[in-house]
mmCIF file of C-alpha atoms and ligand atoms in Angstrom:
data_model
loop_
_atom_site.group_PDB
_atom_site.id
_atom_site.type_symbol
_atom_site.label_atom_id
_atom_site.label_comp_id
_atom_site.label_asym_id
_atom_site.label_seq_id
_atom_site.Cartn_x
_atom_site.Cartn_y
_atom_site.Cartn_z
ATOM 1 C CA UNK V 1 14.316 2.389 18.260
ATOM 2 C CA UNK V 2 10.852 3.886 18.889
ATOM 3 C CA UNK V 3 9.808 6.486 16.309
ATOM 4 C CA UNK V 4 9.283 10.106 17.218
ATOM 5 C CA UNK V 5 5.613 10.969 16.851
ATOM 6 C CA UNK V 6 3.924 14.372 16.717
ATOM 7 C CA UNK V 7 0.193 15.063 16.453
ATOM 8 C CA UNK V 8 -1.059 16.927 13.398
ATOM 9 C CA UNK V 9 -2.927 19.756 15.083
ATOM 10 C CA UNK V 10 -3.935 22.021 12.191
ATOM 11 C CA UNK V 11 -3.234 25.711 11.896
ATOM 12 C CA UNK V 12 -1.911 25.650 8.350
ATOM 13 C CA UNK V 13 -3.785 25.074 5.088
ATOM 14 C CA UNK V 14 -2.626 21.538 4.355
ATOM 15 C CA UNK V 15 -3.045 20.211 7.883
ATOM 16 C CA UNK V 16 -6.505 21.795 8.045
ATOM 17 C CA UNK V 17 -7.484 20.146 4.750
ATOM 18 C CA UNK V 18 -6.274 16.773 5.969
ATOM 19 C CA UNK V 19 -8.217 17.062 9.218
ATOM 20 C CA UNK V 20 -11.377 18.395 7.574
ATOM 21 C CA UNK V 21 -11.706 16.360 4.373
ATOM 22 C CA UNK V 22 -11.481 12.853 5.787
ATOM 23 C CA UNK V 23 -14.677 12.177 7.663
ATOM 24 C CA UNK V 24 -14.444 8.454 8.253
ATOM 25 C CA UNK V 25 -15.710 7.107 11.579
ATOM 26 C CA UNK V 26 -12.695 4.780 11.400
ATOM 27 C CA UNK V 27 -10.252 7.694 11.649
ATOM 28 C CA UNK V 28 -9.496 10.090 14.488
ATOM 29 C CA UNK V 29 -6.754 12.419 13.412
ATOM 30 C CA UNK V 30 -3.181 12.108 12.205
ATOM 31 C CA UNK V 31 0.422 12.126 13.353
ATOM 32 C CA UNK V 32 3.829 12.650 11.789
ATOM 33 C CA UNK V 33 6.192 9.810 12.584
ATOM 34 C CA UNK V 34 9.894 9.517 11.907
ATOM 35 C CA UNK V 35 12.913 7.638 13.102
ATOM 36 C CA UNK V 36 16.524 8.706 13.249
ATOM 37 C CA UNK V 37 17.697 11.131 10.617
ATOM 38 C CA UNK V 38 16.025 9.319 7.677
ATOM 39 C CA UNK V 39 12.914 11.442 7.582
ATOM 40 C CA UNK V 40 12.964 15.221 7.528
ATOM 41 C CA UNK V 41 9.346 16.035 8.342
ATOM 42 C CA UNK V 42 8.115 12.617 9.365
ATOM 43 C CA UNK V 43 5.569 10.467 7.574
ATOM 44 C CA UNK V 44 1.837 11.125 7.931
ATOM 45 C CA UNK V 45 -0.014 8.283 9.642
ATOM 46 C CA UNK V 46 -3.370 7.956 11.390
ATOM 47 C CA UNK V 47 -3.379 8.818 15.089
ATOM 48 C CA UNK V 48 -4.079 5.160 16.020
ATOM 49 C CA UNK V 49 -0.542 4.399 14.905
ATOM 50 C CA UNK V 50 0.544 5.726 18.337
ATOM 51 C CA UNK V 51 -1.005 2.634 19.963
ATOM 52 C CA UNK V 52 0.921 0.290 17.667
ATOM 53 C CA UNK V 53 4.232 2.067 16.978
ATOM 54 C CA UNK V 54 6.187 0.380 19.748
ATOM 55 C CA UNK V 55 4.777 -3.071 18.943
ATOM 56 C CA UNK V 56 5.660 -2.661 15.264
ATOM 57 C CA UNK V 57 9.186 -1.425 16.035
ATOM 58 C CA UNK V 58 9.845 -4.306 18.396
ATOM 59 C CA UNK V 59 8.003 -7.080 16.541
ATOM 60 C CA UNK V 60 9.788 -10.267 15.711
ATOM 61 C CA UNK V 61 10.849 -10.493 12.085
ATOM 62 C CA UNK V 62 11.519 -13.962 10.660
ATOM 63 C CA UNK V 63 14.281 -14.690 8.173
ATOM 64 C CA UNK V 64 11.875 -16.491 5.865
ATOM 65 C CA UNK V 65 9.268 -13.696 5.857
ATOM 66 C CA UNK V 66 8.452 -12.164 2.510
ATOM 67 C CA UNK V 67 7.441 -8.495 2.687
ATOM 68 C CA UNK V 68 5.698 -6.498 -0.025
ATOM 69 C CA UNK V 69 6.113 -2.812 0.673
ATOM 70 C CA UNK V 70 4.761 0.197 -1.193
ATOM 71 C CA UNK V 71 3.280 3.661 -1.062
ATOM 72 C CA UNK V 72 -0.534 3.157 -1.349
ATOM 73 C CA UNK V 73 -2.098 2.534 -4.779
ATOM 74 C CA UNK V 74 1.055 1.547 -6.575
ATOM 75 C CA UNK V 75 0.125 -2.050 -7.403
ATOM 76 C CA UNK V 76 0.529 -3.610 -3.965
ATOM 77 C CA UNK V 77 -2.386 -6.050 -4.331
ATOM 78 C CA UNK V 78 -1.219 -7.115 -7.778
ATOM 79 C CA UNK V 79 2.337 -7.694 -6.510
ATOM 80 C CA UNK V 80 1.112 -9.550 -3.424
ATOM 81 C CA UNK V 81 -0.913 -12.002 -5.491
ATOM 82 C CA UNK V 82 2.039 -12.558 -7.837
ATOM 83 C CA UNK V 83 4.499 -13.068 -4.974
ATOM 84 C CA UNK V 84 2.209 -15.365 -2.993
ATOM 85 C CA UNK V 85 1.522 -17.620 -5.967
ATOM 86 C CA UNK V 86 5.175 -17.849 -6.961
ATOM 87 C CA UNK V 87 6.187 -18.656 -3.392
ATOM 88 C CA UNK V 88 3.372 -21.193 -2.999
ATOM 89 C CA UNK V 89 3.947 -23.359 -6.065
ATOM 90 C CA UNK V 90 1.090 -21.688 -7.984
ATOM 91 C CA UNK V 91 -1.548 -22.946 -5.582
ATOM 92 C CA UNK V 92 -4.453 -21.341 -7.461
ATOM 93 C CA UNK V 93 -7.039 -23.276 -5.452
ATOM 94 C CA UNK V 94 -5.901 -21.796 -2.154
ATOM 95 C CA UNK V 95 -5.419 -18.376 -3.721
ATOM 96 C CA UNK V 96 -9.047 -18.410 -4.847
ATOM 97 C CA UNK V 97 -10.525 -19.843 -1.662
ATOM 98 C CA UNK V 98 -8.636 -17.810 0.992
ATOM 99 C CA UNK V 99 -8.889 -14.047 0.561
ATOM 100 C CA UNK V 100 -5.610 -12.225 0.019
ATOM 101 C CA UNK V 101 -5.556 -10.218 3.285
ATOM 102 C CA UNK V 102 -5.969 -13.438 5.245
ATOM 103 C CA UNK V 103 -3.002 -15.189 3.624
ATOM 104 C CA UNK V 104 -0.980 -11.994 3.056
ATOM 105 C CA UNK V 105 -1.990 -9.663 5.924
ATOM 106 C CA UNK V 106 -1.608 -5.903 5.969
ATOM 107 C CA UNK V 107 0.565 -5.142 8.993
ATOM 108 C CA UNK V 108 -0.880 -1.733 9.795
ATOM 109 C CA UNK V 109 -4.514 -2.390 8.955
ATOM 110 C CA UNK V 110 -5.489 -1.789 12.603
ATOM 111 C CA UNK V 111 -3.339 1.343 13.022
ATOM 112 C CA UNK V 112 -4.988 2.660 9.854
ATOM 113 C CA UNK V 113 -8.632 1.941 10.690
ATOM 114 C CA UNK V 114 -10.073 1.789 14.189
ATOM 115 C CA UNK V 115 -13.346 -0.129 14.348
ATOM 116 C CA UNK V 116 -14.200 0.536 18.031
ATOM 117 C CA UNK V 117 -17.072 2.943 17.286
ATOM 118 C CA UNK V 118 -18.385 0.742 14.502
ATOM 119 C CA UNK V 119 -18.356 -2.361 16.711
ATOM 120 C CA UNK V 120 -20.282 -0.495 19.419
ATOM 121 C CA UNK V 121 -23.054 -0.003 16.859
ATOM 122 C CA UNK V 122 -22.653 -3.359 15.141
ATOM 123 C CA UNK V 123 -21.257 -5.746 17.788
ATOM 124 C CA UNK V 124 -22.222 -8.802 15.739
ATOM 125 C CA UNK V 125 -20.515 -7.681 12.544
ATOM 126 C CA UNK V 126 -18.143 -10.479 11.482
ATOM 127 C CA UNK V 127 -14.944 -8.422 11.458
ATOM 128 C CA UNK V 128 -12.041 -10.756 10.638
ATOM 129 C CA UNK V 129 -9.066 -11.187 13.018
ATOM 130 C CA UNK V 130 -6.600 -9.727 10.495
ATOM 131 C CA UNK V 131 -8.597 -6.495 10.784
ATOM 132 C CA UNK V 132 -9.303 -6.474 14.556
ATOM 133 C CA UNK V 133 -5.608 -6.547 15.498
ATOM 134 C CA UNK V 134 -3.475 -6.869 12.405
ATOM 135 C CA UNK V 135 -0.168 -6.730 14.281
ATOM 136 C CA UNK V 136 -1.197 -9.616 16.552
ATOM 137 C CA UNK V 137 -2.446 -11.547 13.518
ATOM 138 C CA UNK V 138 0.961 -11.174 11.844
ATOM 139 C CA UNK V 139 2.823 -11.973 15.086
ATOM 140 C CA UNK V 140 0.896 -15.194 15.586
ATOM 141 C CA UNK V 141 0.957 -16.421 11.996
ATOM 142 C CA UNK V 142 1.819 -20.125 12.131
ATOM 143 C CA UNK V 143 3.310 -20.775 8.696
ATOM 144 C CA UNK V 144 5.717 -18.782 6.521
ATOM 145 C CA UNK V 145 4.602 -15.178 6.584
ATOM 146 C CA UNK V 146 3.778 -12.922 3.643
ATOM 147 C CA UNK V 147 3.362 -9.394 4.962
ATOM 148 C CA UNK V 148 2.044 -6.256 3.253
ATOM 149 C CA UNK V 149 2.978 -2.864 4.591
ATOM 150 C CA UNK V 150 2.939 0.749 3.433
ATOM 151 C CA UNK V 151 5.406 1.776 6.117
ATOM 152 C CA UNK V 152 8.522 3.497 4.784
ATOM 153 C CA UNK V 153 11.978 2.049 5.446
ATOM 154 C CA UNK V 154 12.643 4.088 8.628
ATOM 155 C CA UNK V 155 9.422 2.844 10.267
ATOM 156 C CA UNK V 156 9.810 -0.861 9.497
ATOM 157 C CA UNK V 157 10.421 -3.153 12.502
ATOM 158 C CA UNK V 158 13.982 -2.906 13.821
ATOM 159 C CA UNK V 159 14.684 -6.581 13.140
ATOM 160 C CA UNK V 160 14.230 -6.054 9.383
ATOM 161 C CA UNK V 161 17.810 -4.814 9.448
ATOM 162 C CA UNK V 162 19.230 -7.845 11.267
ATOM 163 C CA UNK V 163 17.047 -10.719 10.038
ATOM 164 C CA UNK V 164 17.080 -9.363 6.470
ATOM 165 C CA UNK V 165 13.968 -11.122 5.127
ATOM 166 C CA UNK V 166 13.111 -10.746 1.448
ATOM 167 C CA UNK V 167 11.552 -7.329 0.821
ATOM 168 C CA UNK V 168 9.880 -6.460 -2.472
ATOM 169 C CA UNK V 169 9.140 -2.780 -2.988
ATOM 170 C CA UNK V 170 6.731 -1.694 -5.701
ATOM 171 C CA UNK V 171 6.605 1.872 -7.009
ATOM 172 C CA UNK V 172 4.262 3.606 -9.466
ATOM 173 C CA UNK V 173 4.474 6.969 -11.220
ATOM 174 C CA UNK V 174 3.113 9.678 -8.936
ATOM 175 C CA UNK V 175 0.424 11.020 -11.281
ATOM 176 C CA UNK V 176 -1.394 7.681 -11.623
ATOM 177 C CA UNK V 177 -0.720 6.975 -7.946
ATOM 178 C CA UNK V 178 -2.385 10.250 -6.942
ATOM 179 C CA UNK V 179 -5.487 9.692 -9.109
ATOM 180 C CA UNK V 180 -5.833 6.123 -7.857
ATOM 181 C CA UNK V 181 -5.329 7.261 -4.253
ATOM 182 C CA UNK V 182 -8.059 9.903 -4.661
ATOM 183 C CA UNK V 183 -10.617 7.305 -5.770
ATOM 184 C CA UNK V 184 -9.468 4.905 -3.091
ATOM 185 C CA UNK V 185 -9.859 7.521 -0.356
ATOM 186 C CA UNK V 186 -13.371 8.322 -1.558
ATOM 187 C CA UNK V 187 -14.263 4.652 -1.537
ATOM 188 C CA UNK V 188 -12.478 3.439 1.576
ATOM 189 C CA UNK V 189 -11.372 6.332 3.760
ATOM 190 C CA UNK V 190 -14.277 8.777 3.882
ATOM 191 C CA UNK V 191 -12.618 11.456 1.741
ATOM 192 C CA UNK V 192 -15.156 14.180 0.997
ATOM 193 C CA UNK V 193 -12.995 16.894 -0.512
ATOM 194 C CA UNK V 194 -12.400 17.815 -4.143
ATOM 195 C CA UNK V 195 -9.865 16.246 -6.523
ATOM 196 C CA UNK V 196 -8.057 19.610 -6.581
ATOM 197 C CA UNK V 197 -7.653 19.596 -2.789
ATOM 198 C CA UNK V 198 -6.538 15.990 -2.862
ATOM 199 C CA UNK V 199 -3.799 16.844 -5.364
ATOM 200 C CA UNK V 200 -2.681 19.705 -3.113
ATOM 201 C CA UNK V 201 -2.444 17.277 -0.224
ATOM 202 C CA UNK V 202 -0.503 14.807 -2.378
ATOM 203 C CA UNK V 203 1.914 17.420 -3.734
ATOM 204 C CA UNK V 204 2.229 18.947 -0.255
ATOM 205 C CA UNK V 205 3.264 15.563 1.243
ATOM 206 C CA UNK V 206 0.235 15.622 3.531
ATOM 207 C CA UNK V 207 -1.562 12.300 3.013
ATOM 208 C CA UNK V 208 -1.222 9.002 4.839
ATOM 209 C CA UNK V 209 2.254 7.521 4.163
ATOM 210 C CA UNK V 210 3.481 10.710 2.467
ATOM 211 C CA UNK V 211 5.956 12.204 1.604
ATOM 212 C CA UNK V 212 5.756 10.166 -1.615
ATOM 213 C CA UNK V 213 9.352 10.765 -2.791
ATOM 214 C CA UNK V 214 10.851 10.183 0.619
ATOM 215 C CA UNK V 215 8.918 6.909 0.775
ATOM 216 C CA UNK V 216 10.188 5.677 -2.600
ATOM 217 C CA UNK V 217 13.712 6.924 -1.949
ATOM 218 C CA UNK V 218 13.876 5.133 1.392
ATOM 219 C CA UNK V 219 13.787 1.815 -0.555
ATOM 220 C CA UNK V 220 15.457 3.029 -3.753
ATOM 221 C CA UNK V 221 18.587 3.703 -1.721
ATOM 222 C CA UNK V 222 18.657 0.025 -0.681
ATOM 223 C CA UNK V 223 17.722 -1.455 -4.068
ATOM 224 C CA UNK V 224 21.116 -3.106 -4.610
ATOM 225 C CA UNK V 225 21.019 -5.061 -1.353
ATOM 226 C CA UNK V 226 20.663 -8.820 -1.775
ATOM 227 C CA UNK V 227 17.353 -9.111 0.101
ATOM 228 C CA UNK V 228 15.665 -6.156 -1.626
ATOM 229 C CA UNK V 229 13.871 -6.189 -4.980
ATOM 230 C CA UNK V 230 12.617 -2.912 -6.452
ATOM 231 C CA UNK V 231 9.741 -3.261 -8.945
ATOM 232 C CA UNK V 232 7.567 -0.788 -10.780
ATOM 233 C CA UNK V 233 3.892 -0.937 -11.747
ATOM 234 C CA UNK V 234 4.850 0.291 -15.214
ATOM 235 C CA UNK V 235 7.227 -2.659 -15.773
ATOM 236 C CA UNK V 236 4.494 -5.046 -14.651
ATOM 237 C CA UNK V 237 2.110 -3.523 -17.174
ATOM 238 C CA UNK V 238 4.718 -3.547 -19.948
ATOM 239 C CA UNK V 239 5.947 -7.107 -19.522
ATOM 240 C CA UNK V 240 4.440 -9.053 -16.649
ATOM 241 C CA UNK V 241 6.228 -12.284 -17.604
ATOM 242 C CA UNK V 242 9.646 -10.612 -17.256
ATOM 243 C CA UNK V 243 8.767 -9.288 -13.819
ATOM 244 C CA UNK V 244 7.484 -12.744 -12.843
ATOM 245 C CA UNK V 245 10.834 -14.245 -13.912
ATOM 246 C CA UNK V 246 12.642 -11.641 -11.796
ATOM 247 C CA UNK V 247 10.527 -12.489 -8.748
ATOM 248 C CA UNK V 248 10.927 -16.248 -9.321
ATOM 249 C CA UNK V 249 14.687 -15.845 -9.287
ATOM 250 C CA UNK V 250 14.633 -13.450 -6.297
ATOM 251 C CA UNK V 251 12.582 -15.963 -4.281
ATOM 252 C CA UNK V 252 14.924 -18.790 -5.295
ATOM 253 C CA UNK V 253 12.225 -20.771 -7.098
ATOM 254 C CA UNK V 254 12.461 -23.020 -10.163
ATOM 255 C CA UNK V 255 11.798 -21.294 -13.491
ATOM 256 C CA UNK V 256 8.158 -21.625 -14.584
ATOM 257 C CA UNK V 257 7.335 -23.718 -17.642
ATOM 258 C CA UNK V 258 5.407 -21.925 -20.431
ATOM 259 C CA UNK V 259 2.016 -23.350 -19.388
ATOM 260 C CA UNK V 260 2.454 -22.269 -15.773
ATOM 261 C CA UNK V 261 3.653 -18.848 -16.870
ATOM 262 C CA UNK V 262 0.563 -18.460 -19.069
ATOM 263 C CA UNK V 263 -1.780 -19.561 -16.260
ATOM 264 C CA UNK V 264 -0.150 -17.161 -13.815
ATOM 265 C CA UNK V 265 -0.356 -14.227 -16.247
ATOM 266 C CA UNK V 266 -4.034 -14.996 -16.865
ATOM 267 C CA UNK V 267 -4.757 -15.205 -13.135
ATOM 268 C CA UNK V 268 -2.967 -11.878 -12.584
ATOM 269 C CA UNK V 269 -4.738 -10.036 -15.384
ATOM 270 C CA UNK V 270 -6.739 -6.979 -14.370
ATOM 271 C CA UNK V 271 -10.097 -8.503 -15.384
ATOM 272 C CA UNK V 272 -9.412 -11.743 -13.598
ATOM 273 C CA UNK V 273 -8.315 -10.061 -10.352
ATOM 274 C CA UNK V 274 -11.239 -7.631 -10.534
ATOM 275 C CA UNK V 275 -13.687 -10.535 -10.697
ATOM 276 C CA UNK V 276 -11.876 -12.583 -8.065
ATOM 277 C CA UNK V 277 -13.442 -12.184 -4.583
ATOM 278 C CA UNK V 278 -10.114 -13.165 -3.112
ATOM 279 C CA UNK V 279 -8.334 -10.122 -4.527
ATOM 280 C CA UNK V 280 -10.978 -7.453 -5.146
ATOM 281 C CA UNK V 281 -11.494 -6.354 -1.513
ATOM 282 C CA UNK V 282 -15.243 -6.791 -1.694
ATOM 283 C CA UNK V 283 -15.235 -7.636 2.004
ATOM 284 C CA UNK V 284 -13.691 -4.257 2.921
ATOM 285 C CA UNK V 285 -16.109 -2.334 0.710
ATOM 286 C CA UNK V 286 -18.888 -4.254 2.466
ATOM 287 C CA UNK V 287 -17.686 -2.992 5.886
ATOM 288 C CA UNK V 288 -17.717 0.568 4.571
ATOM 289 C CA UNK V 289 -21.234 0.091 3.229
ATOM 290 C CA UNK V 290 -22.335 -1.292 6.590
ATOM 291 C CA UNK V 291 -20.903 1.845 8.214
ATOM 292 C CA UNK V 292 -22.778 4.017 5.668
ATOM 293 C CA UNK V 293 -19.474 5.407 4.465
ATOM 294 C CA UNK V 294 -20.026 4.766 0.799
ATOM 295 C CA UNK V 295 -22.536 6.689 -1.230
ATOM 296 C CA UNK V 296 -20.927 6.107 -4.596
ATOM 297 C CA UNK V 297 -20.209 2.992 -6.565
ATOM 298 C CA UNK V 298 -16.652 1.983 -7.096
ATOM 299 C CA UNK V 299 -14.278 -0.895 -6.986
ATOM 300 C CA UNK V 300 -10.817 -1.461 -5.619
ATOM 301 C CA UNK V 301 -9.546 -2.549 -9.020
ATOM 302 C CA UNK V 302 -10.670 0.584 -10.831
ATOM 303 C CA UNK V 303 -8.867 1.143 -14.136
ATOM 304 C CA UNK V 304 -5.520 -0.608 -14.019
ATOM 305 C CA UNK V 305 -3.790 1.609 -16.584
ATOM 306 C CA UNK V 306 -0.567 3.513 -17.048
ATOM 307 C CA UNK V 307 -1.317 7.125 -17.988
ATOM 308 C CA UNK V 308 -4.952 7.079 -16.797
ATOM 309 C CA UNK V 309 -4.133 10.429 -15.105
ATOM 310 C CA UNK V 310 -4.468 12.122 -18.511
ATOM 311 C CA UNK V 311 -8.249 12.072 -18.336
ATOM 312 C CA UNK V 312 -8.252 13.352 -14.734
ATOM 313 C CA UNK V 313 -5.772 16.255 -14.783
ATOM 314 C CA UNK V 314 -6.097 19.514 -16.715
ATOM 315 C CA UNK V 315 -3.032 21.287 -18.185
ATOM 316 C CA UNK V 316 -2.453 23.535 -15.157
ATOM 317 C CA UNK V 317 -2.438 20.680 -12.677
ATOM 318 C CA UNK V 318 -0.347 18.587 -15.026
ATOM 319 C CA UNK V 319 2.244 21.400 -15.184
ATOM 320 C CA UNK V 320 2.360 21.549 -11.403
ATOM 321 C CA UNK V 321 2.944 17.814 -11.233
ATOM 322 C CA UNK V 322 5.600 17.904 -13.958
ATOM 323 C CA UNK V 323 7.598 20.558 -12.134
ATOM 324 C CA UNK V 324 7.297 18.656 -8.870
ATOM 325 C CA UNK V 325 8.313 15.367 -10.528
ATOM 326 C CA UNK V 326 11.293 16.952 -12.273
ATOM 327 C CA UNK V 327 12.548 18.600 -9.091
ATOM 328 C CA UNK V 328 12.187 15.440 -7.028
ATOM 329 C CA UNK V 329 13.594 13.086 -9.673
ATOM 330 C CA UNK V 330 16.715 15.193 -9.882
ATOM 331 C CA UNK V 331 17.028 15.565 -6.092
ATOM 332 C CA UNK V 332 16.481 11.882 -5.306
ATOM 333 C CA UNK V 333 18.161 10.303 -8.329
ATOM 334 C CA UNK V 334 15.072 8.136 -8.870
ATOM 335 C CA UNK V 335 14.954 7.893 -12.644
ATOM 336 C CA UNK V 336 12.394 5.189 -13.324
ATOM 337 C CA UNK V 337 9.707 7.497 -14.715
ATOM 338 C CA UNK V 338 11.530 9.503 -17.372
ATOM 339 C CA UNK V 339 8.282 10.198 -19.175
ATOM 340 C CA UNK V 340 4.959 9.702 -17.511
HETATM 341 P P1 LIG W 1 -6.206 2.177 -10.418
HETATM 342 O O1 LIG W 1 -6.951 2.845 -9.321
HETATM 343 O O2 LIG W 1 -5.401 3.143 -11.234
HETATM 344 O O3 LIG W 1 -7.069 1.309 -11.268
HETATM 345 P P2 LIG W 1 -2.855 -1.031 -4.501
HETATM 346 O O4 LIG W 1 -3.059 -2.488 -4.590
HETATM 347 O O5 LIG W 1 -1.468 -0.614 -4.161
HETATM 348 O O6 LIG W 1 -3.906 -0.384 -3.670
HETATM 349 O O7 LIG W 1 -3.025 -0.459 -6.000
HETATM 350 C C1 LIG W 1 -4.285 -0.418 -6.605
HETATM 351 C C2 LIG W 1 -4.084 -0.053 -8.062
HETATM 352 O O8 LIG W 1 -3.516 -1.187 -8.753
HETATM 353 C C3 LIG W 1 -5.414 0.254 -8.729
HETATM 354 O O9 LIG W 1 -5.112 1.197 -9.756
HETATM 355 C C4 LIG W 1 -5.759 -1.112 -9.302
HETATM 356 O O10 LIG W 1 -6.708 -1.094 -10.327
HETATM 357 C C5 LIG W 1 -4.387 -1.572 -9.796
HETATM 358 N N1 LIG W 1 -4.331 -3.017 -10.003
HETATM 359 C C6 LIG W 1 -4.660 -4.002 -9.128
HETATM 360 N N2 LIG W 1 -4.547 -5.211 -9.713
HETATM 361 C C7 LIG W 1 -4.151 -4.977 -10.989
HETATM 362 C C8 LIG W 1 -3.900 -5.834 -12.111
HETATM 363 N N3 LIG W 1 -4.037 -7.143 -12.037
HETATM 364 N N4 LIG W 1 -3.489 -5.252 -13.264
HETATM 365 C C9 LIG W 1 -3.342 -3.910 -13.356
HETATM 366 N N5 LIG W 1 -3.593 -3.057 -12.336
HETATM 367 C C10 LIG W 1 -4.001 -3.590 -11.170
#
C-alpha cells in the first residue's frame, strides 16, 4: 500500500522552525507520511521521499535479509557493525576494508539527501553508488543483504510482512537521543538553530523520523514476534557481551568462544569504532566539507555515553522532558527507561 504523503507547508511555529533551521543544500523541504491507521499525524521525512515512497513500498524483500531499524542516533551504527560481524563469521578484515554503508547500506540515504545541486557544482566528486541511489543499490545487492533503515514499521516495504526477514530494532532513551541528534544535525544536516529550538522540535514530534514514541512503539508492539529482536543502547552499554549472545542466538549462529567474544567486544568499543574509517563516517563528513556545510569540528562517534544529556540540559528543560517521557511511557507501555 502506498503511504499517504502531505507537504509540510509552514504556518505554525514548529513547522516554521523545521523549514527555517535546516539550511542544507541537500534538503528541500519536508513531508508527513503515514500508512493505514498506524500513524496519527504521519512521520516527518524529507520531501525527496516522495520520489522514492512507491519504490520502497513495493521493493522486493528477501527472506534472508537482516534489517537494523531505529530512530536516528540510537546506536544504529554500533548495532550494524555488531550484527554484520556476527552474521559474517567475525570477518574483521572485510569489516575494516569495506566501509559499513557499502556492506550494510542505508535504504533511505537518497530520499534523505539529494545531491543533484552538489553534483552540478562538483560533477567529478566521487559520490558512491550507495549514496547516488540507495534504493537501487539495495535492490541490486548480489549477496545476502544487511539493510539499515530509520523508517518506522508502517513505512517499511510491504513484503516485510510476508517474507518476514530478521529485523533488529534498537532504541535509546529520548534525552540522549535528542542531544546526539542535535549534534548530528549540526554536523550532517545543516542545522543552524539553537539547542533550545531543537529540543522543541524533538518534543513537538517535528524532526525527521519523528514522532519518537510512535516510532519506538511501532516496533515495541511487535517485539514478541519470532523475526523481531528489540534491543536498547543502554543494554549494549551495560553488558555488550550479553547483547552479543542474544544476537548470536537470534541469527541462529554458533555461540562465540571467549577469545572471539573478547575480540568482538574490543572491535565494537567506542574508541575502536571512532578510530575505524570503516565505521566513523569520515567519508560523509568529507562530502559535507566539500559542500561547505561544516564550519565546526565534530565526529559521528561523539561521546558514546548513557546520561550525557545531563551536561546539555538545564533543570527547566529536563523537567519538560521528564513530563513528556512519563506521559508517553504510560500511554505506550514502553517501560525500558524507568530512570534516565
Ligand atoms: P553520541 O552522539 O551520544 O555520542 P547512530 O549510529 O544511530 O547514528 O547513533 C550514534 C550514537 O551512537 C552516537 O552517540 C555515537 O557516539 C554512538 N555510538 C556509536 N558507536 C558506539 C560505540 N561503539 N559505543 C558506544 N556508543 C556508540
